GROMACS .gro file of C-alpha atoms in nm:
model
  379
    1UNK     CA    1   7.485   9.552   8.516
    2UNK     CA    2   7.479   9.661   8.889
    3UNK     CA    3   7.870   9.763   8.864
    4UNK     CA    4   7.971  10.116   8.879
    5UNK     CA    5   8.244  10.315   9.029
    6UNK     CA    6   8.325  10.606   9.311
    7UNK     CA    7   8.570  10.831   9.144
    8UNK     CA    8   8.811  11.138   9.312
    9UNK     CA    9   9.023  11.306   9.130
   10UNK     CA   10   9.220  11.221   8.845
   11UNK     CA   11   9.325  10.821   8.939
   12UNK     CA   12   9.095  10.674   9.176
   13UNK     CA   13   8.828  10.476   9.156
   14UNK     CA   14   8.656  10.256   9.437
   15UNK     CA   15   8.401   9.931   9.311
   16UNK     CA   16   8.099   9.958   9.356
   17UNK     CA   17   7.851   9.626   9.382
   18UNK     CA   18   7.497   9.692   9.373
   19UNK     CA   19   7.494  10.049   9.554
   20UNK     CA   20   7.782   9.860   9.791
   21UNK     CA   21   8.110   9.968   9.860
   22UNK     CA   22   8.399  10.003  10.085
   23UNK     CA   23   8.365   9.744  10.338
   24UNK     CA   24   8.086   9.583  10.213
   25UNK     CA   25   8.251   9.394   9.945
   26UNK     CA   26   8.619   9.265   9.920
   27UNK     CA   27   8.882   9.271   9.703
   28UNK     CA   28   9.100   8.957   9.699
   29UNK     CA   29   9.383   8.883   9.514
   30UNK     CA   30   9.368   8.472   9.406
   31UNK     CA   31   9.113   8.431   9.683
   32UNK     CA   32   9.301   8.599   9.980
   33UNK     CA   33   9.122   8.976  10.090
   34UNK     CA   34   9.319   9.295  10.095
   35UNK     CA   35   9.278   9.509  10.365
   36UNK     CA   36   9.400   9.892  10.163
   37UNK     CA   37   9.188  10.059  10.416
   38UNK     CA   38   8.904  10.061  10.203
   39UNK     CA   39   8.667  10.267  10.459
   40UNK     CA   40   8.762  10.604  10.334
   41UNK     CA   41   8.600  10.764  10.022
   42UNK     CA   42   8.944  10.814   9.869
   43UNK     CA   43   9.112  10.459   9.966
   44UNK     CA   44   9.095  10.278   9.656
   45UNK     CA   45   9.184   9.956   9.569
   46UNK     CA   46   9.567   9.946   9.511
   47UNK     CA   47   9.554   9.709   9.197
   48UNK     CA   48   9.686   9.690   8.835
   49UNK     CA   49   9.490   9.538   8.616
   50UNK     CA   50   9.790   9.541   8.321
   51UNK     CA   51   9.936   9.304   8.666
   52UNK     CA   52   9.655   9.053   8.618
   53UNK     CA   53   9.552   8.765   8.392
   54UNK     CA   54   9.197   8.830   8.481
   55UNK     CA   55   8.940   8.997   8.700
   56UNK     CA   56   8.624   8.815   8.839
   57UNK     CA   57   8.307   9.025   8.966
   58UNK     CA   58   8.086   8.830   9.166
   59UNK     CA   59   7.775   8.978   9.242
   60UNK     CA   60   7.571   8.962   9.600
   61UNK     CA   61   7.645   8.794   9.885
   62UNK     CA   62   7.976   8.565   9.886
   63UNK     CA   63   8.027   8.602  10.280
   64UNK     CA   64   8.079   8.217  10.303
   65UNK     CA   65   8.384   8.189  10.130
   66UNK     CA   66   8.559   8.479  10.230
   67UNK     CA   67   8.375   8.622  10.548
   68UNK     CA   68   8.093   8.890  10.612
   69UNK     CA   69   8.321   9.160  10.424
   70UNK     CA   70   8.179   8.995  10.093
   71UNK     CA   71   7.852   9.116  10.156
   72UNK     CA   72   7.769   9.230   9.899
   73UNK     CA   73   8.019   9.054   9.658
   74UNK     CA   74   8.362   8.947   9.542
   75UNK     CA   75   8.603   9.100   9.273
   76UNK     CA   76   8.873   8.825   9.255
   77UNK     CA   77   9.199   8.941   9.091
   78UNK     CA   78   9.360   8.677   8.946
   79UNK     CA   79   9.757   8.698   8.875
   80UNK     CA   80   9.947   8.623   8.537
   81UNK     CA   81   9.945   8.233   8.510
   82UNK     CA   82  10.283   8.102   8.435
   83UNK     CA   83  10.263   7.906   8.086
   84UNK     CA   84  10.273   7.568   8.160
   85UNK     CA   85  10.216   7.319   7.898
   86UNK     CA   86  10.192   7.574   7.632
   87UNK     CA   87  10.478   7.377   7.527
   88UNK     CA   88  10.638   7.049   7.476
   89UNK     CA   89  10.996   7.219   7.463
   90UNK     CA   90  11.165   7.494   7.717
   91UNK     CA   91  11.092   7.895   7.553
   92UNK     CA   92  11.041   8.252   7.620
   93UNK     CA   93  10.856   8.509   7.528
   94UNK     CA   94  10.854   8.893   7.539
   95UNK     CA   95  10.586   9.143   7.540
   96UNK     CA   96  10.541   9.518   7.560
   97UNK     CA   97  10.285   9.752   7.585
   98UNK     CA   98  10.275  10.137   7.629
   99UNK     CA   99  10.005  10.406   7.567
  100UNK     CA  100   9.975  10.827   7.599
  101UNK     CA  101   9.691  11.052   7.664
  102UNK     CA  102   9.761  11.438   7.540
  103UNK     CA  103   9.546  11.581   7.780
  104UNK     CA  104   9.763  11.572   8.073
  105UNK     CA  105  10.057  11.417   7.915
  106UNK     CA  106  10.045  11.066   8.073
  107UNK     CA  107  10.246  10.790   7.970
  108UNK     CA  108  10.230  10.400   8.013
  109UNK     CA  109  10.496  10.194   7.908
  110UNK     CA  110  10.483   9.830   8.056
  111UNK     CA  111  10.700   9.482   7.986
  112UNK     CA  112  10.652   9.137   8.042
  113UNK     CA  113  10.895   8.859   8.004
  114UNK     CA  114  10.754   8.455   8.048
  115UNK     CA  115  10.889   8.135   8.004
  116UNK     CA  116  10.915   7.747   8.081
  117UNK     CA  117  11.224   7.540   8.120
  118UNK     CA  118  11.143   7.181   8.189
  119UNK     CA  119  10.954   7.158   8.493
  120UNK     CA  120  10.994   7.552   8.575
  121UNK     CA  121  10.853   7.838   8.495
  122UNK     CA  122  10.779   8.226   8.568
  123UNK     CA  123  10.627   8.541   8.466
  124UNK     CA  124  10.720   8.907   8.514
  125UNK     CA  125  10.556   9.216   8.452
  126UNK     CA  126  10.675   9.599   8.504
  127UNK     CA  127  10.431   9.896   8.424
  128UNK     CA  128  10.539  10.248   8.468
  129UNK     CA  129  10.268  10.494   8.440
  130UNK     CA  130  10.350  10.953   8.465
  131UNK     CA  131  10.089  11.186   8.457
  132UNK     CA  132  10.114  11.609   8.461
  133UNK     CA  133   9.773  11.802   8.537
  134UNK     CA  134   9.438  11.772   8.378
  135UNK     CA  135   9.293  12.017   8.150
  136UNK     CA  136   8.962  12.112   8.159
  137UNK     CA  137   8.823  12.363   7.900
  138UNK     CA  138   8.825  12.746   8.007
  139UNK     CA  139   8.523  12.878   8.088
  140UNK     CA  140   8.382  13.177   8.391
  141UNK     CA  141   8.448  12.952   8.777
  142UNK     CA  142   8.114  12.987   9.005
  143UNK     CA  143   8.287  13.272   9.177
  144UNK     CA  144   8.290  13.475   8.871
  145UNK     CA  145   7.939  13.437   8.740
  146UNK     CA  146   7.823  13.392   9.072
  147UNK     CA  147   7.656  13.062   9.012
  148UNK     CA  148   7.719  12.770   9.208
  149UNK     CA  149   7.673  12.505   8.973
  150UNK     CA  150   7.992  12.645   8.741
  151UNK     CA  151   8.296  12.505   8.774
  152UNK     CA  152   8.495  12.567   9.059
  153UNK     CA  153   8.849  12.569   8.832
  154UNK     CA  154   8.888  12.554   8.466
  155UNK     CA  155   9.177  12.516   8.235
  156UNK     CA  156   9.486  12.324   8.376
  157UNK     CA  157   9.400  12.171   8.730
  158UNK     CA  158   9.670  12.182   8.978
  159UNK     CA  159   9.748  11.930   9.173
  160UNK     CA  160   9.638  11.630   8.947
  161UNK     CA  161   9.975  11.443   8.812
  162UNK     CA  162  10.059  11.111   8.979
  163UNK     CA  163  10.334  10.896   8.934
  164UNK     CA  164  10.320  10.483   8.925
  165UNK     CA  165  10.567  10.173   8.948
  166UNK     CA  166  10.426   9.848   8.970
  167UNK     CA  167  10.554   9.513   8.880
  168UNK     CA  168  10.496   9.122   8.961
  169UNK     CA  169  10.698   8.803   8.919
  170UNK     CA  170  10.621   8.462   8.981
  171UNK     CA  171  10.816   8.152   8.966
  172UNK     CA  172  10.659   7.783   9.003
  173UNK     CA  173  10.770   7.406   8.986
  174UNK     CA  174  10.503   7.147   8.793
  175UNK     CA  175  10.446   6.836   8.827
  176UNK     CA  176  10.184   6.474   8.817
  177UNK     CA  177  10.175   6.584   9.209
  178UNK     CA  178  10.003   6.926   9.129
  179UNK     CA  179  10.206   7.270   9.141
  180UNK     CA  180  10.415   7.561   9.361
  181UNK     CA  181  10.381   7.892   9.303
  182UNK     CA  182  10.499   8.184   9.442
  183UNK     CA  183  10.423   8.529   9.366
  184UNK     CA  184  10.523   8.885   9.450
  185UNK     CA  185  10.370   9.228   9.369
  186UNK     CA  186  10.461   9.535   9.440
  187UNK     CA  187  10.232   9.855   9.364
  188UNK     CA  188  10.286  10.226   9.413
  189UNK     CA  189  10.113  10.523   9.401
  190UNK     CA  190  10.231  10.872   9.458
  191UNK     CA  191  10.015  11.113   9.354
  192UNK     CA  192   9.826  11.507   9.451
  193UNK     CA  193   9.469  11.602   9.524
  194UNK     CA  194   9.349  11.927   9.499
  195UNK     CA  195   9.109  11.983   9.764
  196UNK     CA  196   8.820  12.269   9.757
  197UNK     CA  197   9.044  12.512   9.889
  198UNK     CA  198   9.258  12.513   9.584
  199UNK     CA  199   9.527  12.382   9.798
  200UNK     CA  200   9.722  12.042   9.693
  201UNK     CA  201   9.799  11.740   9.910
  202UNK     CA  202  10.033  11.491   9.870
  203UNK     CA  203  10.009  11.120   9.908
  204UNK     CA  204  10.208  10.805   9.903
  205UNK     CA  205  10.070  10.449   9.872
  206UNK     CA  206  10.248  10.173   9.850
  207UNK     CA  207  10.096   9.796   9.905
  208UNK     CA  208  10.336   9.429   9.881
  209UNK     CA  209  10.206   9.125   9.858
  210UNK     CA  210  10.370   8.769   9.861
  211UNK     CA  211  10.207   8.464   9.733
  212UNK     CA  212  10.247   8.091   9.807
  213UNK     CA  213  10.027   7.892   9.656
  214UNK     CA  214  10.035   7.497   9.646
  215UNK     CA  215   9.789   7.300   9.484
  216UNK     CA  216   9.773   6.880   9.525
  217UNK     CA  217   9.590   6.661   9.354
  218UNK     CA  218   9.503   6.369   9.563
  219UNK     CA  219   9.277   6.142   9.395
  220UNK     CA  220   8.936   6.041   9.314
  221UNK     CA  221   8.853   6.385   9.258
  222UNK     CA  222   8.980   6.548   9.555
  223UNK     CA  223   9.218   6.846   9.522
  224UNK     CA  224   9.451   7.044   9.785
  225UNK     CA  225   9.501   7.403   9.767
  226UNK     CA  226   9.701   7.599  10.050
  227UNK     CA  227   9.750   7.904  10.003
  228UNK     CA  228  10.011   8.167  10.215
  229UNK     CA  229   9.983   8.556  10.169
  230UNK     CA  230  10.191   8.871  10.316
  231UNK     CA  231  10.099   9.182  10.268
  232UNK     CA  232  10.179   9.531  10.373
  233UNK     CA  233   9.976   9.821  10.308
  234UNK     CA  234  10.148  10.196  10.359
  235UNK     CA  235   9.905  10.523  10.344
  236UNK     CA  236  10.088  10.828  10.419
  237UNK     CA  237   9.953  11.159  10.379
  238UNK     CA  238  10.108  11.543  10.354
  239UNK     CA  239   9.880  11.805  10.555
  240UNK     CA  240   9.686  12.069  10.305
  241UNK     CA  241   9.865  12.305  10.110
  242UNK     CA  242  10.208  11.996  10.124
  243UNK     CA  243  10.234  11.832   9.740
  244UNK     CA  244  10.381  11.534   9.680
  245UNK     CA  245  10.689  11.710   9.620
  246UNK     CA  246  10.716  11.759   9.996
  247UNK     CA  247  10.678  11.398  10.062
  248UNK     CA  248  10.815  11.277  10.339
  249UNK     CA  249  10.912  11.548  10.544
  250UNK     CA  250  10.563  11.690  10.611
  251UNK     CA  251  10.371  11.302  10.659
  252UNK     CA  252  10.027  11.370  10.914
  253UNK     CA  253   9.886  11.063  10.817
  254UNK     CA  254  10.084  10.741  10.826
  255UNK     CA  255   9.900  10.397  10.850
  256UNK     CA  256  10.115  10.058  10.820
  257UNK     CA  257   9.898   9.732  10.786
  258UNK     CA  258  10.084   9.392  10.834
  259UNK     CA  259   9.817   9.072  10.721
  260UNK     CA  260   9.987   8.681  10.754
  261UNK     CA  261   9.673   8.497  10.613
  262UNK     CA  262   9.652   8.109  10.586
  263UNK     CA  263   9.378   7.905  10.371
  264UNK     CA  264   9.374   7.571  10.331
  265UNK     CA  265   9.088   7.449  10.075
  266UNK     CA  266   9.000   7.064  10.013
  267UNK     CA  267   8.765   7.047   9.680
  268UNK     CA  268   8.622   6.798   9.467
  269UNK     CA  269   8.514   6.743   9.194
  270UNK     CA  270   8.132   6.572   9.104
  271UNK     CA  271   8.069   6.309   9.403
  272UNK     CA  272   7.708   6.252   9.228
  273UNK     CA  273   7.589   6.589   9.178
  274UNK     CA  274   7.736   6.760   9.397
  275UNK     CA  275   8.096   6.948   9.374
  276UNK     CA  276   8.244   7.197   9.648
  277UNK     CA  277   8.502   7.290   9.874
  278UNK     CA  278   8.556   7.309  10.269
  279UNK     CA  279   8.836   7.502  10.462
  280UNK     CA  280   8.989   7.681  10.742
  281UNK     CA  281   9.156   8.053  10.691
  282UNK     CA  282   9.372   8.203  10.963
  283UNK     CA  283   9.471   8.597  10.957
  284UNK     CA  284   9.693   8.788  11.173
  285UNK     CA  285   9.708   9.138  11.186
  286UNK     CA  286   9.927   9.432  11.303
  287UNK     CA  287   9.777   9.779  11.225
  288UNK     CA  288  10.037  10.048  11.311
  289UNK     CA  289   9.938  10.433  11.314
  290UNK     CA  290  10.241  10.653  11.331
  291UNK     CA  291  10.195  10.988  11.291
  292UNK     CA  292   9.997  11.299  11.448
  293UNK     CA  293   9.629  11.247  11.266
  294UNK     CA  294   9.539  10.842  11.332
  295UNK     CA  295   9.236  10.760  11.125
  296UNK     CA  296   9.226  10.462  11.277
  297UNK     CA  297   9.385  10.300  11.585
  298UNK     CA  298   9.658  10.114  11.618
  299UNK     CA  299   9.537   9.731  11.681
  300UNK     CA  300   9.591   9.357  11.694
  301UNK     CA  301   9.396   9.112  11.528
  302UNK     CA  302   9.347   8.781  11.451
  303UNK     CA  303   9.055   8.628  11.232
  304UNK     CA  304   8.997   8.209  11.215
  305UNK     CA  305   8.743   8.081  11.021
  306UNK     CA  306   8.571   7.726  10.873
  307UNK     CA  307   8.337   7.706  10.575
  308UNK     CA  308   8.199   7.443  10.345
  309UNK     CA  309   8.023   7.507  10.003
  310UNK     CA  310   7.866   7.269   9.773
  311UNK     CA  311   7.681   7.288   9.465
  312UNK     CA  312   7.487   7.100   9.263
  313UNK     CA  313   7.297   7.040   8.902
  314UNK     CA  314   6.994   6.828   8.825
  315UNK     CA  315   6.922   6.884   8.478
  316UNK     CA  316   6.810   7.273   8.444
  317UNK     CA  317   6.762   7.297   8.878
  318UNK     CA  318   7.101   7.399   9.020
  319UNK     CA  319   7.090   7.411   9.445
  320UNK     CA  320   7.388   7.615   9.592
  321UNK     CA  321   7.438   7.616   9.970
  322UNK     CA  322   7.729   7.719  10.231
  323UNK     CA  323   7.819   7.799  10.588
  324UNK     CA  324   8.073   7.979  10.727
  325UNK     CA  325   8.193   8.021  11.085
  326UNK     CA  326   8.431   8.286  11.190
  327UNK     CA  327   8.606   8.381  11.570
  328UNK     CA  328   8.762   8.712  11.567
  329UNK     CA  329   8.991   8.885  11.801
  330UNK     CA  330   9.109   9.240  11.818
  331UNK     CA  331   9.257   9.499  12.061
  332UNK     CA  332   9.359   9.852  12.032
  333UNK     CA  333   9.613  10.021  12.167
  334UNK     CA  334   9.530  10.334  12.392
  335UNK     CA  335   9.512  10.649  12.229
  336UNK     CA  336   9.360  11.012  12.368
  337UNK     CA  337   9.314  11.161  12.010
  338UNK     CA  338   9.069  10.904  11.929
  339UNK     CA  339   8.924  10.880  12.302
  340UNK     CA  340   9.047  10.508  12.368
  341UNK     CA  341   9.088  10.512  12.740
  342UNK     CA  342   9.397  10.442  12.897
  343UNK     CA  343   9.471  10.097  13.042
  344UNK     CA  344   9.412  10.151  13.364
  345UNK     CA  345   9.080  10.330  13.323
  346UNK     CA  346   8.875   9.967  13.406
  347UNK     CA  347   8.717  10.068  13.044
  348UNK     CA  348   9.033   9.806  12.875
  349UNK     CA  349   8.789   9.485  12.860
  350UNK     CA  350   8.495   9.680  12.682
  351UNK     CA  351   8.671   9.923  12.434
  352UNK     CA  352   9.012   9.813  12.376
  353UNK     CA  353   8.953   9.469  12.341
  354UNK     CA  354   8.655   9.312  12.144
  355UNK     CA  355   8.551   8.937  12.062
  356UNK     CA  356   8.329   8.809  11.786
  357UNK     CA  357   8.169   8.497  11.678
  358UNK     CA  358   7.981   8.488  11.360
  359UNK     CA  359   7.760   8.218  11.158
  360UNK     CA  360   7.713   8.293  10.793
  361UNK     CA  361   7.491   8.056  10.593
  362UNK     CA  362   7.342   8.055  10.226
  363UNK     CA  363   7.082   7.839  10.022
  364UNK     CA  364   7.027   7.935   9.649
  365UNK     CA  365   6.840   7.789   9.367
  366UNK     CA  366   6.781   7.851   9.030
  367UNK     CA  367   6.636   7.647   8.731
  368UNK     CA  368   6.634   7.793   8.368
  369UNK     CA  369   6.356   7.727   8.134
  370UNK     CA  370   6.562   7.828   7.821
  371UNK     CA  371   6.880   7.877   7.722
  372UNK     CA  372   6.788   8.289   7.768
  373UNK     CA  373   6.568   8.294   8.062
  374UNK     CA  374   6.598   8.156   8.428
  375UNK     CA  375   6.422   8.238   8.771
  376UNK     CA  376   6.687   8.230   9.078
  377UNK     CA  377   6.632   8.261   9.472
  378UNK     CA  378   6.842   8.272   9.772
  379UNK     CA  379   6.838   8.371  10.140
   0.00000   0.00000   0.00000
């Protein structure tokens, strides 16, 4: 309930939280966010779910874990675990998966290889995913009957294949000290629109992310987890009436994101009734626009942040409460198409370069009076 979905064309499809969106919720991947450039109506998240072990959906506010972004909530994508302990002996094990639709002649045929020798272990996947056009039954378009609510086009749609590869792999070492991960994925997207016009355009997305993950038990309840992420986002557009097939000699649009994010989390388990977490998160990032239409500008920034969460259970009450703070720095880089002054305008200090602080706090409560009714609160 309260999760639904903004859909254009034939592949896309951007969360929705409680009538939120874009960048009012965030998408992580094991806890770090992606920046995809989620403000634009067809910027969807670039995520395989055939990549993931599971997908979390938190609803409402989760800004103090993972900054004022989370809003209006969390979807966590989780990657494949590597098996440990499944086994007392080394092993591995094969899988594969594949599916077709008639309707526009799409394909998925996907593999996945695990396994655990001694202390080691990994997992792998690889999805490949075709598509041709849609078809839509044929019936009179709004310009024959005259009737605006017709359909625009009928029968086969132009401009609505797509092509995917996507894979992960990830490796680890296990031990009585805790575990080491690390993880790659790679996802891409390249794929048509058709616009109003009847015109196609073409697109290319491609996002990489490394993983390295380290968690430490340390005692008396107390567990490490650090955590290391990459990742690169690519957006590159054709101009109207340019397919895919022309990709990339006719790019207007081409945005490059760079994000080095560090988290370190200390958690424990029940110290009376209380269990939570505290940590520090550090992002760097390098926004590049470089082509002839910049959506955005290209910038610097850097994010630190500190937050503490606890919870706690007293027979059928339950108190949650956080606090986050977060310092942010960007700056822009000058650019006349999007009326970002030049340097040495004297305008530098107040548009170019901007400084935040923010608090973010939350209290909630909740106590259930049966096993299939509860009252909650929170601020």
């Amino acid at each position: 309930p309260g999760i639904a979905s903004i859909t254009t064309g034939s592949q896309v499809g951007k969360p929705v939280i409680r009538g939120l969106s874009s960048n009012r919720i965030r998408i992580l991947t094991d806890e770090i966010a992606m920046d995809y450039q989620q403000y634009g109506v067809r910027h969807w998240a670039n995520v395989d779910p055939l990549l993931s072990q599971r997908i979390e959906v938190v609803r409402g506010a989760s800004s103090v874990l993972y900054g004022s972004d989370a809003l209006g909530g969390v979807i966590n994508v989780i990657p494949r675990s590597i098996p440990f302990g499944m086994s007392e002996s080394s092993f591995l094990n094969g899988y594969l998966t594949s599916s077709y639709f008639s309707n526009n002649s799409e394909y998925t045929v996907g593999t996945r290889l695990e396994g655990v020798f001694g202390n080691f272990g990994f997992t792998g996947t690889l999805i490949n995913r075709s598509a041709d056009n849609i078809h839509v039954p044929k019936v009179r378009t709004a310009s024959e009957t005259g009737i605006g609510t017709d359909p625009k086009f009928t029968g086969e749609l132009p401009y609505t294949d797509f092509h995917q590869l996507n894979g992960s792999i990830s490796m680890g070492y296990q031990s009585t000290f805790g575990e080491v991960i690390v993880n790659y994925t790679r996802w891409n997207n390249e794929h048509n629109f058709l616009l109003p016009n009847g015109l196609g355009i073409g697109q290319n997305l491609e996002n990489d992310m490394l993983n390295i993950n380290g968690l430490f038990f340390l005692g008396n309840n107390w567990i490490l987890k650090s955590k290391f992420n990459y990742l690169q986002n690519l957006r590159q557009s054709n101009s109207a009436g340019s397919p895919r097939d022309l990709l990339p000699e006719d790019i207007v649009i081409d945005l490059l994101i760079k994000n080095y994010t560090g988290r370190l989390q200390l958690e424990h388990r029940k110290i009376g009734a209380f269990s939570g977490q505290l940590g520090i998160e550090y992002l760097y990032g390098d926004h590049d626009t470089r082509a002839m239409v910049p959506l955005t500008p290209a910038a610097k920034i850097s994010n630190f942040s500190a937050f503490v969460f606890e919870e706690a259970m007293f027979g059928r009450f339950s108190l949650s409460l956080g606090a986050r703070f977060d310092i942010r720095k960007q700056e822009a880089e000058s650019d006349s198409r999007l009326n970002l002054p030049d340097p040495d305008s004297g305008e530098t200090d107040d548009v170019l370069k901007q400084d935040y602080s923010v608090f973010t706090g939350s209290i909630g409560a909740s106590y259930r009076f049966t096993g299939n009714l509860s009252l909650a609160a929170s601020v």
